[in-house]
Every structure is written in structure tokens, then in C-alpha cells.
mmCIF file with all atom_site columns, C-alpha atoms in Angstrom:
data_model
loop_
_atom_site.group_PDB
_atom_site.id
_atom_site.type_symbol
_atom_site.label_atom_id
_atom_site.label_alt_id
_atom_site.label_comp_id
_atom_site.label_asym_id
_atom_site.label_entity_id
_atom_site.label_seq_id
_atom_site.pdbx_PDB_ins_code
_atom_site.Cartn_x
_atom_site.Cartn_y
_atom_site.Cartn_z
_atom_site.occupancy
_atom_site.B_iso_or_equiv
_atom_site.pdbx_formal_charge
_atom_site.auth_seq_id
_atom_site.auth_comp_id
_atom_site.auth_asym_id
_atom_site.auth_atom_id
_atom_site.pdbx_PDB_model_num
ATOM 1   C CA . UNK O 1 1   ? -13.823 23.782  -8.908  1.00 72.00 ? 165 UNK O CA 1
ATOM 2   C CA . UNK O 1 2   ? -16.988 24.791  -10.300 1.00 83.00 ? 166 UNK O CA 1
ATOM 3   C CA . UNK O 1 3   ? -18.281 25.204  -6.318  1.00 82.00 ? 167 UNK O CA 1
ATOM 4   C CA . UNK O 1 4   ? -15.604 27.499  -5.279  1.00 77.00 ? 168 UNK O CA 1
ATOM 5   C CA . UNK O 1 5   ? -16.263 29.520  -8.142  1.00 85.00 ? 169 UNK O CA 1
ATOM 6   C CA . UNK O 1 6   ? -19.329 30.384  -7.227  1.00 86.00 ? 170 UNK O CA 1
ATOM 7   C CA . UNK O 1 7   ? -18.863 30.969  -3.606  1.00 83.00 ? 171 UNK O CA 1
ATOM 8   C CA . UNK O 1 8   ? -15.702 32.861  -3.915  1.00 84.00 ? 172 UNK O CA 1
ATOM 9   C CA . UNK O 1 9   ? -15.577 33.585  -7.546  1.00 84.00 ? 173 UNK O CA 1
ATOM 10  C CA . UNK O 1 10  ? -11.698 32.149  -7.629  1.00 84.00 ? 174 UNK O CA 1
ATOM 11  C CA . UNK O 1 11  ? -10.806 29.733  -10.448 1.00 85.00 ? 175 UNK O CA 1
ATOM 12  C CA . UNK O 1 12  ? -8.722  26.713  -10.464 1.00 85.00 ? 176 UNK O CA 1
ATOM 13  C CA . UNK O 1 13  ? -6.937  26.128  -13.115 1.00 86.00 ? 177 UNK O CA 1
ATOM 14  C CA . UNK O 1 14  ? -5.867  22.383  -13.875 1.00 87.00 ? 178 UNK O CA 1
ATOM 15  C CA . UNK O 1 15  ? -2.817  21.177  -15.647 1.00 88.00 ? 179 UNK O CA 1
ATOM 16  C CA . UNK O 1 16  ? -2.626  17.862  -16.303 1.00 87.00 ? 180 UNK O CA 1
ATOM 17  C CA . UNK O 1 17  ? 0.728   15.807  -15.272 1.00 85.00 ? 181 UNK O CA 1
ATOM 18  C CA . UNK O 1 18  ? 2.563   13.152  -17.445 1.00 87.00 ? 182 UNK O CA 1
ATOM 19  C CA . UNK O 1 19  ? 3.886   11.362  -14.380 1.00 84.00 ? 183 UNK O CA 1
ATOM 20  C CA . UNK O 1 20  ? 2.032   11.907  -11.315 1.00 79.00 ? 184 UNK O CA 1
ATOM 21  C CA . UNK O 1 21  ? 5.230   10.754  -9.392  1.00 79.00 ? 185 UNK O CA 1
ATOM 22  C CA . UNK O 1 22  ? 7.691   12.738  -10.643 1.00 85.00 ? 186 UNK O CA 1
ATOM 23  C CA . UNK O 1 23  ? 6.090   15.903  -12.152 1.00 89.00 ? 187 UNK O CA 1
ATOM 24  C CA . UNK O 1 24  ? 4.787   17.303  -8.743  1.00 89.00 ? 188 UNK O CA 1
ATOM 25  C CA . UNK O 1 25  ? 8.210   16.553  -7.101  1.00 89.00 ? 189 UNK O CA 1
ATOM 26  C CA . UNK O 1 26  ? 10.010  18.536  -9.938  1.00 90.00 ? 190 UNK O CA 1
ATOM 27  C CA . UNK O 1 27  ? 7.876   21.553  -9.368  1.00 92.00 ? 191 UNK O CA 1
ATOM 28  C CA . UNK O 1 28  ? 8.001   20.947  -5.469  1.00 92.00 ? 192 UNK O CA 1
ATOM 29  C CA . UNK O 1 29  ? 11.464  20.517  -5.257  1.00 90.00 ? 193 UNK O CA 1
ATOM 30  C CA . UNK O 1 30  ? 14.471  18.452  -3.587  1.00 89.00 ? 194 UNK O CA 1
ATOM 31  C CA . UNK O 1 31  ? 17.432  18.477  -1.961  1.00 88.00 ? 195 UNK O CA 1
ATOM 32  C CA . UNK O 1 32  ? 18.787  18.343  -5.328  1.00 89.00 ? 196 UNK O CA 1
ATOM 33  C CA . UNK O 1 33  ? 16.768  20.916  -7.060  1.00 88.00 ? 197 UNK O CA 1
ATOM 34  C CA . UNK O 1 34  ? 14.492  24.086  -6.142  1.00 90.00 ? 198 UNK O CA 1
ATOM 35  C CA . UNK O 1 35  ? 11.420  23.567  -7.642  1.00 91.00 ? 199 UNK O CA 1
ATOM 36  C CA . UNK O 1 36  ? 9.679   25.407  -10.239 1.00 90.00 ? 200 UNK O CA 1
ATOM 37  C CA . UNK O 1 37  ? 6.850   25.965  -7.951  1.00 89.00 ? 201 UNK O CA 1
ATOM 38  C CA . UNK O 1 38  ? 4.674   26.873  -10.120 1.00 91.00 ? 202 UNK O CA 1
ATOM 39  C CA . UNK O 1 39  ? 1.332   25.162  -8.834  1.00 90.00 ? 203 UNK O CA 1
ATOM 40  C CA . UNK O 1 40  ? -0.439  25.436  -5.798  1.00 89.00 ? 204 UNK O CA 1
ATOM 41  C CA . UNK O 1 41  ? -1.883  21.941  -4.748  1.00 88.00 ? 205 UNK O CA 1
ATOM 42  C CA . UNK O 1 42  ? -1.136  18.618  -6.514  1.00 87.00 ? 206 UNK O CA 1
ATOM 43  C CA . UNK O 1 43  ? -3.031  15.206  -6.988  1.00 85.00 ? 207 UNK O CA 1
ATOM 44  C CA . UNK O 1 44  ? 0.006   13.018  -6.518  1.00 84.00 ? 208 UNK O CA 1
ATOM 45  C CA . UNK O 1 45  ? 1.341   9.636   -4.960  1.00 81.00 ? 209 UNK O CA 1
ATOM 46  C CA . UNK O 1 46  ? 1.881   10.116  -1.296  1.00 80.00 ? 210 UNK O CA 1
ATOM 47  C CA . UNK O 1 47  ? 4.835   7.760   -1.536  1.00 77.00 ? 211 UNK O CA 1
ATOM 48  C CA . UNK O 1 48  ? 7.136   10.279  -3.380  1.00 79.00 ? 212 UNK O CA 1
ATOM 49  C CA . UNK O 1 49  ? 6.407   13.285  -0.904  1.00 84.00 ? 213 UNK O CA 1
ATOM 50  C CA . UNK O 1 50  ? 8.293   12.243  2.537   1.00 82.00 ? 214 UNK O CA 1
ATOM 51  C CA . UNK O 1 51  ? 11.835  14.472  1.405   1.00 88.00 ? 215 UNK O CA 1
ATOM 52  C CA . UNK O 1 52  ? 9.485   17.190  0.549   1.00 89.00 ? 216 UNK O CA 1
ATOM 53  C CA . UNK O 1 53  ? 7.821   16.792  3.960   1.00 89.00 ? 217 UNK O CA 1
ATOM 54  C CA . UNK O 1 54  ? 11.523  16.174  5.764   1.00 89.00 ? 218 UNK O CA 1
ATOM 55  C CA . UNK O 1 55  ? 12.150  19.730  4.546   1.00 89.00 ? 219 UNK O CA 1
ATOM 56  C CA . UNK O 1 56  ? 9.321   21.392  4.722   1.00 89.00 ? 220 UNK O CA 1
ATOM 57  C CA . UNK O 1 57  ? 8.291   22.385  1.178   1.00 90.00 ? 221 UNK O CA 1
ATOM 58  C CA . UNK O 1 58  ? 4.827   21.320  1.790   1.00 90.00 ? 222 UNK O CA 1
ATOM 59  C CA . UNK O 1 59  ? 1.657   23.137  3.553   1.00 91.00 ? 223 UNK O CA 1
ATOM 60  C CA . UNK O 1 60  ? 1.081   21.743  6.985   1.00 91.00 ? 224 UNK O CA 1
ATOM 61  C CA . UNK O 1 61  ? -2.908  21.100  6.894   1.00 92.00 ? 225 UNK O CA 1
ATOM 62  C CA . UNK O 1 62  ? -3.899  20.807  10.816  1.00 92.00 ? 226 UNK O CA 1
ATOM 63  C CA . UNK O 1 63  ? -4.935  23.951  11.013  1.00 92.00 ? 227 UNK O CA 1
ATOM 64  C CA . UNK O 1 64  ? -6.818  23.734  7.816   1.00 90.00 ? 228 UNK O CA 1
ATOM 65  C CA . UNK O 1 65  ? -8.514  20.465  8.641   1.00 90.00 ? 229 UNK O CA 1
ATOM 66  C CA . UNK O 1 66  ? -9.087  21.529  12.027  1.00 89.00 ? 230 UNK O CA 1
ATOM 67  C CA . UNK O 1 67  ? -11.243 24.386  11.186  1.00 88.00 ? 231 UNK O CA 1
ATOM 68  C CA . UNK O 1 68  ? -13.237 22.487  8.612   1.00 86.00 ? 232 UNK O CA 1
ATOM 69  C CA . UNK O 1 69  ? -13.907 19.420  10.161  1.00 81.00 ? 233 UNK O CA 1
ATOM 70  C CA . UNK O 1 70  ? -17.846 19.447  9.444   1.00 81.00 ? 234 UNK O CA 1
ATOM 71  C CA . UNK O 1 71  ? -17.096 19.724  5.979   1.00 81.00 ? 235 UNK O CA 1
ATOM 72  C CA . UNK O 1 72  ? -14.414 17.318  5.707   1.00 82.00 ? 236 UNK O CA 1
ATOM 73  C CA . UNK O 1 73  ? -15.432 14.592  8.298   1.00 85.00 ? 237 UNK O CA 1
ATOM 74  C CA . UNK O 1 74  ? -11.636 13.985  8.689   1.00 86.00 ? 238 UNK O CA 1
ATOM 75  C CA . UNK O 1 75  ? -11.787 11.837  11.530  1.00 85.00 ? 239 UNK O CA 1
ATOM 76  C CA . UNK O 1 76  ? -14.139 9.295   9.266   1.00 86.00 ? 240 UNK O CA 1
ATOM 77  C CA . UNK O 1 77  ? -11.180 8.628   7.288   1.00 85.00 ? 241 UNK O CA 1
ATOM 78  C CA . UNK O 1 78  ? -9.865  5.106   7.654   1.00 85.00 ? 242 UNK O CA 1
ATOM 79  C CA . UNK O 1 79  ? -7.159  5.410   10.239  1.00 86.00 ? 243 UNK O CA 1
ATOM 80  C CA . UNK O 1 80  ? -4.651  3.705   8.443   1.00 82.00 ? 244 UNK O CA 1
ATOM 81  C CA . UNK O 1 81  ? -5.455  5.926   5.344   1.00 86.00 ? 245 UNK O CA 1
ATOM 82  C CA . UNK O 1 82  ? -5.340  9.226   7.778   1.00 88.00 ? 246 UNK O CA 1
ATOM 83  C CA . UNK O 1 83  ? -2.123  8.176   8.896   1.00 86.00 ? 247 UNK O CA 1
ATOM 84  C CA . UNK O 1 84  ? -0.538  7.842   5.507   1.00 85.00 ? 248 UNK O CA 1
ATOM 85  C CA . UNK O 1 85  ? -0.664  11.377  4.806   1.00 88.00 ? 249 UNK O CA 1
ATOM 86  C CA . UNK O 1 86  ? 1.500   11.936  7.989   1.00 90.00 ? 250 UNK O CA 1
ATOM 87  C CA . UNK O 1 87  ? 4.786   13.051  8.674   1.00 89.00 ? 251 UNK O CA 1
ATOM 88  C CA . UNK O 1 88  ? 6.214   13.168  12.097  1.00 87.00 ? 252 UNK O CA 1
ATOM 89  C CA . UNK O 1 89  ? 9.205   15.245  12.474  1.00 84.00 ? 253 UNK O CA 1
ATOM 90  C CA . UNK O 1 90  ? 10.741  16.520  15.900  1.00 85.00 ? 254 UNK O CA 1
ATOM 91  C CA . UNK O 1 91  ? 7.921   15.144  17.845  1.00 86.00 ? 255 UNK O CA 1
ATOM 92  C CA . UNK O 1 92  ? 4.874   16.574  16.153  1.00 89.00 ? 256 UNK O CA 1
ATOM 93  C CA . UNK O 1 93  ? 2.698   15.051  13.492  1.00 90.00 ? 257 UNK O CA 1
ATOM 94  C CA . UNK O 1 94  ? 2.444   17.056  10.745  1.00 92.00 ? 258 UNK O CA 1
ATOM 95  C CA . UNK O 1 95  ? -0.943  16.031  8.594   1.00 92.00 ? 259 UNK O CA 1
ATOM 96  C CA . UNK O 1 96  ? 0.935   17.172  4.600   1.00 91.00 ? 260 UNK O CA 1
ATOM 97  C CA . UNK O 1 97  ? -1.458  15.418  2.796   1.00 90.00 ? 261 UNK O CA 1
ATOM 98  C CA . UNK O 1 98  ? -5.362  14.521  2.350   1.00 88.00 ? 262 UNK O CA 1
ATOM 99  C CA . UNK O 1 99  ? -5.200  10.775  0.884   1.00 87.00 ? 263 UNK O CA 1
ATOM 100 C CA . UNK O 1 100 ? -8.232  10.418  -1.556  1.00 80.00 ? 264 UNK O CA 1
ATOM 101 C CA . UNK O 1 101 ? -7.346  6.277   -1.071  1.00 78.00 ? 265 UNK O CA 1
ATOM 102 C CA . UNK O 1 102 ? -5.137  3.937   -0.056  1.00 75.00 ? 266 UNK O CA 1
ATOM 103 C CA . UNK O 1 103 ? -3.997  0.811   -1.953  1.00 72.00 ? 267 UNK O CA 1
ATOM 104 C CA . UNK O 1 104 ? -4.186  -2.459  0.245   1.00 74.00 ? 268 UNK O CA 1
ATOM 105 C CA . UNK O 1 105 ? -3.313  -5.999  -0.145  1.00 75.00 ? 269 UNK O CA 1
ATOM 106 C CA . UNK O 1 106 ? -6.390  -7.888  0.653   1.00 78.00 ? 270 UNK O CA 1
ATOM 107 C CA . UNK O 1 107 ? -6.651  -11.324 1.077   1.00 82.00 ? 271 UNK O CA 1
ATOM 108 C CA . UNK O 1 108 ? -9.966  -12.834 -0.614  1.00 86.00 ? 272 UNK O CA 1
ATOM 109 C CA . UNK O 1 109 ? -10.273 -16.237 0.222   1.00 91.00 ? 273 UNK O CA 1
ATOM 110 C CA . UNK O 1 110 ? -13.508 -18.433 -1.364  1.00 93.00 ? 274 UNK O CA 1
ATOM 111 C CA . UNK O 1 111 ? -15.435 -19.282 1.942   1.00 94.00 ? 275 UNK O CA 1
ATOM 112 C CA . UNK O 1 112 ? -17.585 -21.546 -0.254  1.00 95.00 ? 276 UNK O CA 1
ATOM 113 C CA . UNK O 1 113 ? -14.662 -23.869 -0.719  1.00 95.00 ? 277 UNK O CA 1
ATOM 114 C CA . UNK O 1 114 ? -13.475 -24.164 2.708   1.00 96.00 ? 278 UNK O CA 1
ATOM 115 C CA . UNK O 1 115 ? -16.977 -24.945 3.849   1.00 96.00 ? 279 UNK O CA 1
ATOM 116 C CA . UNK O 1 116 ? -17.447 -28.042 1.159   1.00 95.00 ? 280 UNK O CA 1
ATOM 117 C CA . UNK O 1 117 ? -14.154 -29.291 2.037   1.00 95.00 ? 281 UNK O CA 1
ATOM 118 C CA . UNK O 1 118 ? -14.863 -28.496 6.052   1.00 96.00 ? 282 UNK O CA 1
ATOM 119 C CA . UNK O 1 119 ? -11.581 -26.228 6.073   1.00 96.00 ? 283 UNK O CA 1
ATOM 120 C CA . UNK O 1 120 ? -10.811 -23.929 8.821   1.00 96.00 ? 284 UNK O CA 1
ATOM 121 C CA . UNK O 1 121 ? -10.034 -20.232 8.026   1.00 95.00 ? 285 UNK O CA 1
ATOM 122 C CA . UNK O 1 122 ? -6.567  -19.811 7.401   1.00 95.00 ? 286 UNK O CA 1
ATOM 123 C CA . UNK O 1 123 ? -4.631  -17.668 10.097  1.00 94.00 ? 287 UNK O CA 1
ATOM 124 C CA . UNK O 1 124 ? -0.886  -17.863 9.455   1.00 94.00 ? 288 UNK O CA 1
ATOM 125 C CA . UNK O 1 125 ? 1.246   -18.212 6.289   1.00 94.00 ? 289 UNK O CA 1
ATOM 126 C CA . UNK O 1 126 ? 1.457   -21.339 6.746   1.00 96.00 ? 290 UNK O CA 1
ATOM 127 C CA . UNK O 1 127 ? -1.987  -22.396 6.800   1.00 96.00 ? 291 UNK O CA 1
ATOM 128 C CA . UNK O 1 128 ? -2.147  -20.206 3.388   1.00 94.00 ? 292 UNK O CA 1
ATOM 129 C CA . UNK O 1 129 ? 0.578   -22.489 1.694   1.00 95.00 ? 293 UNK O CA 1
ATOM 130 C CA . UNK O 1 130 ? -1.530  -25.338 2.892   1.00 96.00 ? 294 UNK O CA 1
ATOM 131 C CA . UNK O 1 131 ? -4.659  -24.665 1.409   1.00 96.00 ? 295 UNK O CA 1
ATOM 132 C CA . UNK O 1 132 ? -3.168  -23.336 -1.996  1.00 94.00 ? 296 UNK O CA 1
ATOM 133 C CA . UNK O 1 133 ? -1.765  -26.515 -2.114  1.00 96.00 ? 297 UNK O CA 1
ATOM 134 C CA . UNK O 1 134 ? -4.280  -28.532 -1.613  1.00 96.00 ? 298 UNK O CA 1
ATOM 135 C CA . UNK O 1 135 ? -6.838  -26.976 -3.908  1.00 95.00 ? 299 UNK O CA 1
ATOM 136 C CA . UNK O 1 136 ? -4.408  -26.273 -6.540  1.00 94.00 ? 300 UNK O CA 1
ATOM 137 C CA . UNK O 1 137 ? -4.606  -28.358 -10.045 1.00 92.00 ? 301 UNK O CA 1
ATOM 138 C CA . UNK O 1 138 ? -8.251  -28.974 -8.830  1.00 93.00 ? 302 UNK O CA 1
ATOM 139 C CA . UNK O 1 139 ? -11.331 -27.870 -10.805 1.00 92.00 ? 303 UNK O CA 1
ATOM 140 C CA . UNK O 1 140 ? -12.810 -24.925 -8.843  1.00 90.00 ? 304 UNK O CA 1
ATOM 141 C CA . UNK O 1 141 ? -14.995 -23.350 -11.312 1.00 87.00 ? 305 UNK O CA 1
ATOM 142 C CA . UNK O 1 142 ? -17.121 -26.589 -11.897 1.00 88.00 ? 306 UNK O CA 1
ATOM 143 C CA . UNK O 1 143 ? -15.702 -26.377 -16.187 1.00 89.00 ? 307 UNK O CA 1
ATOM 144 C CA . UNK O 1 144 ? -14.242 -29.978 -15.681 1.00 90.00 ? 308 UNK O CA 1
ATOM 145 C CA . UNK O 1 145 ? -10.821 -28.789 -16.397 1.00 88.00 ? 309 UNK O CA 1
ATOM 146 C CA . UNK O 1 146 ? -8.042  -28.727 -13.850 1.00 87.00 ? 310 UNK O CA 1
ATOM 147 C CA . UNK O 1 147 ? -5.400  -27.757 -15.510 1.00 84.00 ? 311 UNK O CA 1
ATOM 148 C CA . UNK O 1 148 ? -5.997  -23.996 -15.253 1.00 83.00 ? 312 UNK O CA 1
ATOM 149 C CA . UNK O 1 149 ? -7.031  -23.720 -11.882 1.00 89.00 ? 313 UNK O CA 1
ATOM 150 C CA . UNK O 1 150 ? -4.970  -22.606 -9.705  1.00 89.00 ? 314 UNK O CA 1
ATOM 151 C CA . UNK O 1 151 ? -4.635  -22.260 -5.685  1.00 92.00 ? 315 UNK O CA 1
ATOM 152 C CA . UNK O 1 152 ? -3.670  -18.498 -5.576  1.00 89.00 ? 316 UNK O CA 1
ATOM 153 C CA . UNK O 1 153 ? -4.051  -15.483 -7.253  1.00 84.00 ? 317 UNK O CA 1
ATOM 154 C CA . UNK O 1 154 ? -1.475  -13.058 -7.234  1.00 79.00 ? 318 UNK O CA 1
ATOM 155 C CA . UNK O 1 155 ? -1.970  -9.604  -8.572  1.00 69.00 ? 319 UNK O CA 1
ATOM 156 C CA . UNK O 1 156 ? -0.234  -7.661  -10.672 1.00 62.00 ? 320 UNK O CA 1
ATOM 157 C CA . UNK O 1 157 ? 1.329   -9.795  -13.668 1.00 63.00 ? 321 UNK O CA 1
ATOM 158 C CA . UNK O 1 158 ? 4.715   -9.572  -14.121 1.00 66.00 ? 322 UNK O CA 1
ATOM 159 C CA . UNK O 1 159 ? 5.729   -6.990  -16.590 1.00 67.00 ? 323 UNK O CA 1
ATOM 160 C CA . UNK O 1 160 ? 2.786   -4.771  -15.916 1.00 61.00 ? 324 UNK O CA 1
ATOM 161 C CA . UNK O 1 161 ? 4.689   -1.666  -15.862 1.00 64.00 ? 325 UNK O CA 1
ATOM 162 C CA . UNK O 1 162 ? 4.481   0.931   -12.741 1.00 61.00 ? 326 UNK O CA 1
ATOM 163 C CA . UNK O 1 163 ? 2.118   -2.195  -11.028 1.00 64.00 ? 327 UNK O CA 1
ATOM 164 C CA . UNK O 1 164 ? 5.652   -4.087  -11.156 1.00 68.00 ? 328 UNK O CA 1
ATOM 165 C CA . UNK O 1 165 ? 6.573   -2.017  -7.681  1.00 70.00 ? 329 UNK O CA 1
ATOM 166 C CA . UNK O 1 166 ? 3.477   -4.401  -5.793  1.00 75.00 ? 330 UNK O CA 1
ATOM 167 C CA . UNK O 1 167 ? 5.602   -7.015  -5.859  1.00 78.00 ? 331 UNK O CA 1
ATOM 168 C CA . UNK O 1 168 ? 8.039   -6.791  -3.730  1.00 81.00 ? 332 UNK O CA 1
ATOM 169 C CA . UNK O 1 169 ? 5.603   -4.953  -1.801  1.00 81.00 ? 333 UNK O CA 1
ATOM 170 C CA . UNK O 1 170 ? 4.284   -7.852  -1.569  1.00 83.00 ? 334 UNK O CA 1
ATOM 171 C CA . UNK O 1 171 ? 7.211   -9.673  -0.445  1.00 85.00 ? 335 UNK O CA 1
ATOM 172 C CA . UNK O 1 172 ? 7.809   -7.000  2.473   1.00 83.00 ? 336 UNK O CA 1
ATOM 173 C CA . UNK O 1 173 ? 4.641   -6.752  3.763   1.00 86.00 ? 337 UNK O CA 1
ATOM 174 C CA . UNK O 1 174 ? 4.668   -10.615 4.577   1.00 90.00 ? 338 UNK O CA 1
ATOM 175 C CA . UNK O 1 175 ? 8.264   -10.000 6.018   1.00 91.00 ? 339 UNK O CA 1
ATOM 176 C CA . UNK O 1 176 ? 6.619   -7.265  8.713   1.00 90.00 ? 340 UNK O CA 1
ATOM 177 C CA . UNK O 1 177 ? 4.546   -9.810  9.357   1.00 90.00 ? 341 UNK O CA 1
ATOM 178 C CA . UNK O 1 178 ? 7.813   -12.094 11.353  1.00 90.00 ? 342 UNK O CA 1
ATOM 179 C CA . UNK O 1 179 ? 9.958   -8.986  12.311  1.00 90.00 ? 343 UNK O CA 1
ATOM 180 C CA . UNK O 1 180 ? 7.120   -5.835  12.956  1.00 88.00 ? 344 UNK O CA 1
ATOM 181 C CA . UNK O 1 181 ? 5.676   -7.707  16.314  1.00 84.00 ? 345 UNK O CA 1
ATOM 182 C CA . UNK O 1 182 ? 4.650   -4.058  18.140  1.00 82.00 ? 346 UNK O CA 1
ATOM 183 C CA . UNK O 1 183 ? 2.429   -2.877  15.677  1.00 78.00 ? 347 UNK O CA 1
ATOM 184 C CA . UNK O 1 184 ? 2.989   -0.404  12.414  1.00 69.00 ? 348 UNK O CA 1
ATOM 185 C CA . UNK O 1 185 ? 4.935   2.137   14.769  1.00 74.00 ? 349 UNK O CA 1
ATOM 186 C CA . UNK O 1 186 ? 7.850   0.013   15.036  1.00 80.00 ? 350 UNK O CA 1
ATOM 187 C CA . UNK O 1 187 ? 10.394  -0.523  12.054  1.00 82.00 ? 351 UNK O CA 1
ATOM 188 C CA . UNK O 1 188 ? 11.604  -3.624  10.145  1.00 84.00 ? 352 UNK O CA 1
ATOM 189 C CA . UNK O 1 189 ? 13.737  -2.633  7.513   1.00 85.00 ? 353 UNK O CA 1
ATOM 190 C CA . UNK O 1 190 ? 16.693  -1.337  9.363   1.00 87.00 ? 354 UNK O CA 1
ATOM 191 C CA . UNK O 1 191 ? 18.337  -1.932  12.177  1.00 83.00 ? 355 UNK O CA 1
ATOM 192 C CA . UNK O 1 192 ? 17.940  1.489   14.529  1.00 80.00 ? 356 UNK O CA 1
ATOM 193 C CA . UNK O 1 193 ? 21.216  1.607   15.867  1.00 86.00 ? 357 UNK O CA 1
ATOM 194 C CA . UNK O 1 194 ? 23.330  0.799   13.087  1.00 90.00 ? 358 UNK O CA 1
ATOM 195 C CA . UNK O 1 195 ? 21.059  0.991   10.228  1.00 88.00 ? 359 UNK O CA 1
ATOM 196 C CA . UNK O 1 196 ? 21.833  -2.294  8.490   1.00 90.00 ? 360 UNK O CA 1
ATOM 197 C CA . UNK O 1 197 ? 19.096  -4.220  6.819   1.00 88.00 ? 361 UNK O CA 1
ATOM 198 C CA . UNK O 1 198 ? 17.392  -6.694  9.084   1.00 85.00 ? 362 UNK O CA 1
ATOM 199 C CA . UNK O 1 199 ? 18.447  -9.376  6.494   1.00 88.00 ? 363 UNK O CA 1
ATOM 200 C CA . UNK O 1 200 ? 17.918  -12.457 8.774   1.00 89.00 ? 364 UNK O CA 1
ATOM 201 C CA . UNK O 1 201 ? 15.872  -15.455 9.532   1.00 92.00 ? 365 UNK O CA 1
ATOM 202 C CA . UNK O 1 202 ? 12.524  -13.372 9.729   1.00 91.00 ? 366 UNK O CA 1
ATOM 203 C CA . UNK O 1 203 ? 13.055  -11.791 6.032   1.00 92.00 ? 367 UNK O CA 1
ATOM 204 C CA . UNK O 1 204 ? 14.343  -15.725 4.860   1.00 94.00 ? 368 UNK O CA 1
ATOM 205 C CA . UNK O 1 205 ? 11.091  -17.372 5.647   1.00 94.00 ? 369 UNK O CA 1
ATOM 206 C CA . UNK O 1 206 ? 8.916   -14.267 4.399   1.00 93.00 ? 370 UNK O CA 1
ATOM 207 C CA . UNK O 1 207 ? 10.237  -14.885 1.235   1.00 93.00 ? 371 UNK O CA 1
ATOM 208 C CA . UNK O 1 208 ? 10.404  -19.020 1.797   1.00 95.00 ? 372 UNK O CA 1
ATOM 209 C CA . UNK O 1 209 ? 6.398   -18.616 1.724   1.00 94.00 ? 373 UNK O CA 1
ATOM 210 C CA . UNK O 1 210 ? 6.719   -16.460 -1.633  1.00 91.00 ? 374 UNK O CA 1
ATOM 211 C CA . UNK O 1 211 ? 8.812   -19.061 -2.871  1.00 92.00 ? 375 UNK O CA 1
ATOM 212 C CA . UNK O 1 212 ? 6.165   -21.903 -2.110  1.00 94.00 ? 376 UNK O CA 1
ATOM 213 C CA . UNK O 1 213 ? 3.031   -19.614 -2.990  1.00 90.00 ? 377 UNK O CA 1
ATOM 214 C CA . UNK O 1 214 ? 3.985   -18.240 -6.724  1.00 87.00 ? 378 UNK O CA 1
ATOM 215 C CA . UNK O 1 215 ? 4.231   -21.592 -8.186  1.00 89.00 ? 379 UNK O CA 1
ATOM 216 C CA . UNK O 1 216 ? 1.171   -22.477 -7.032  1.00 90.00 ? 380 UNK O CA 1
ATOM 217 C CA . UNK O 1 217 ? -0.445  -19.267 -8.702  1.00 85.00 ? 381 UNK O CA 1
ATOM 218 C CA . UNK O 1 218 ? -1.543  -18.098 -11.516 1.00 75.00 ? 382 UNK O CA 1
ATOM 219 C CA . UNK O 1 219 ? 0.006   -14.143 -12.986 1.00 62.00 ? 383 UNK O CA 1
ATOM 220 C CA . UNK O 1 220 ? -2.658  -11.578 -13.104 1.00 51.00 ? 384 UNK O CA 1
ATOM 221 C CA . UNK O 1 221 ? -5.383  -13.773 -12.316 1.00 57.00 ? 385 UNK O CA 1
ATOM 222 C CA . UNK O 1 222 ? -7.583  -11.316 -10.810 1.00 46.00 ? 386 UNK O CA 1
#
């Protein structure tokens, strides 16, 4: 703010937002409501903007980004980042939003472990299950208590709030795992001719692994 001040001698103004989710989208607007449109430019979650982008309340950036590309090194964005703030709509990818981050689920696995025990990476699910079960109950942090120690960590705790959404986040980003199998371009959730939930034997045994993981983990361990 302070920088554009002084080369154009503009000011932004800030407001602060109670709900970054839903205070944007009120002064946006729906399909429900016109918005108050009061603000120019938002900090927001990109998950609450794609019926804003479907009807085109937001400022399409290419043009923007594609004249400032020095100063924004767009293209040194993570991909999968870059792509979140996309909307494609009648063949043309639309770039509504710059993402500041992304929130990923990461697996961190203790490679010390595995090469004491002479493990072997894990690669599927079910190698996961295997090795939480095996090292689960055992003393891992060398305190000569077992008891506490667990073979996963999952992250958030349960009744965290907002954080509660991860988890079945969680859940459906191992199901994409057995039904996505061409890559992030390709849906899972829905059948595309008649739109019914791909509720089958790919979602059954994504959540089969959930079911064998969470009591072998400890809540909000992280």
C-alpha cells in the first residue's frame, strides 16, 4: 500500500472482514443476492469464489498478469497453486484469482525409523496401514513409554472449528486416489452423464483405509 502511494499517490484503504468466507461473497454477490459491491479487491478463500466466477462478477486477470509478468514472476508459481485460482468456462481459462498459498496434505514420514527397522518407503495405502501398525504402541521418542505413541498423526483435532472441513478432505482426497486415474483434470465425485455420486467400491475402500488409520492415530498430534 505504502508503495503505490508513492508511485501513484492512490491510497488503499483496508477494511478488515469478520469471515473471510462469507463477507467478500456478500459484497460480491450471488445468484441469490446482488452484492453490495462496495470494495475493490478482496483477500479471501478461493474455495468460496467459483459461483462468482460461473457468473462473472469477478475481474479476469490475464491481461493484468500478462503485462506484468517481470514483476509478478507468475509462471514461478507452483503449478498446482496457479491452477487453483482458475476458472474454465466455455473453453477458455479464465485466471480470477492470485493465490498467496495453497493448503496441502503432506505426508511426513520419519525416514530415521524405516532405516533402523530396514523398512521400505511406503507407496500405496496399504503399505501406510502397514507401517502405522507396526510401529504403533511402540516407544518412538526414546521416553520409555509406549503408551502414547502412536503410528499416525492426523491433523486437525476433532472439534477444531473451521479446521473441522480437512477432514473429510481428507477422506476424499484418498478416494481420488482409486477413482481419479487420468490425472487432476478428470472428475471423481460425480458421475458425468447422470451426475450421481460415484458411491462405489473405489470410495468404500478410501474410507476402509480411514477406518484402519484413525485408530491407530493420535488427534491433533502435530
Amino acid at each position: 500500500a505504502e508503495m503505490l502511494t508513492r508511485c501513484t499517490g492512490g491510497t488503499i484503504i483496508f477494511s478488515e472482514a469478520s469471515d473471510i468466507a462469507v463477507d467478500p461473497i456478500t459484497d460480491i454477490g450471488s445468484a441469490d443476492a446482488v452484492g453490495a459491491e462496495i470494495y475493490d479487491a478482496y483477500v479471501m478463500i478461493y474455495s468460496f469464489t467459483r459461483e462468482a466466477s460461473s457468473l462473472g462478477l469477478l475481474e479476469t486477470l490475464n491481461e493484468r498478469i500478462r503485462e506484468n509478468t517481470v514483476n509478478l514472476q507468475y509462471e514461478d508459481m507452483f503449478p498446482k497453486v496457479r491452477n487453483m485460482g482458475e476458472y474454465r468456462k466455455d473453453g477458455k481459462t479464465n485466471i480470477d484469482l492470485l493465490m498467496a498459498d495453497g493448503d496441502f496434505f503432506t505426508p511426513v514420514i520419519r525416514i530415521d525409523l524405516l532405516e533402523r527397522d530396514g523398512l521400505p518407503m511406503p507407496h500405496t495405502w496399504d503399505d501406510l496401514v502397514e507401517i502405522a501398525r507396526f510401529y504403533n504402541g511402540t516407544d518412538l521418542n526414546d521416553d520409555g513409554e509406549s503408551h502414547d505413541d502412536w503410528g499416525f498423526c492426523i491433523y486437525p483435532r476433532t472439534g477444531s472449528g473451521f479446521n473441522d472441513a480437512w477432514i473429510p478432505e481428507l477422506m476424499y482426497s484418498t478416494w481420488a486416489t482409486t477413482d481419479q486415474t487420468r490425472g487432476i483434470q478428470e472428475g471423481f465425485l460425480f458421475d458425468e452423464e447422470t451426475l450421481d455420486p460415484n458411491i462405489g467400491t473405489g470410495f468404500e475402500k478410501a474410507m476402509n483405509y480411514w477406518k484402519d488409520l484413525w485408530p491407530l492415530s493420535a488427534d491433533a498430534c502435530i
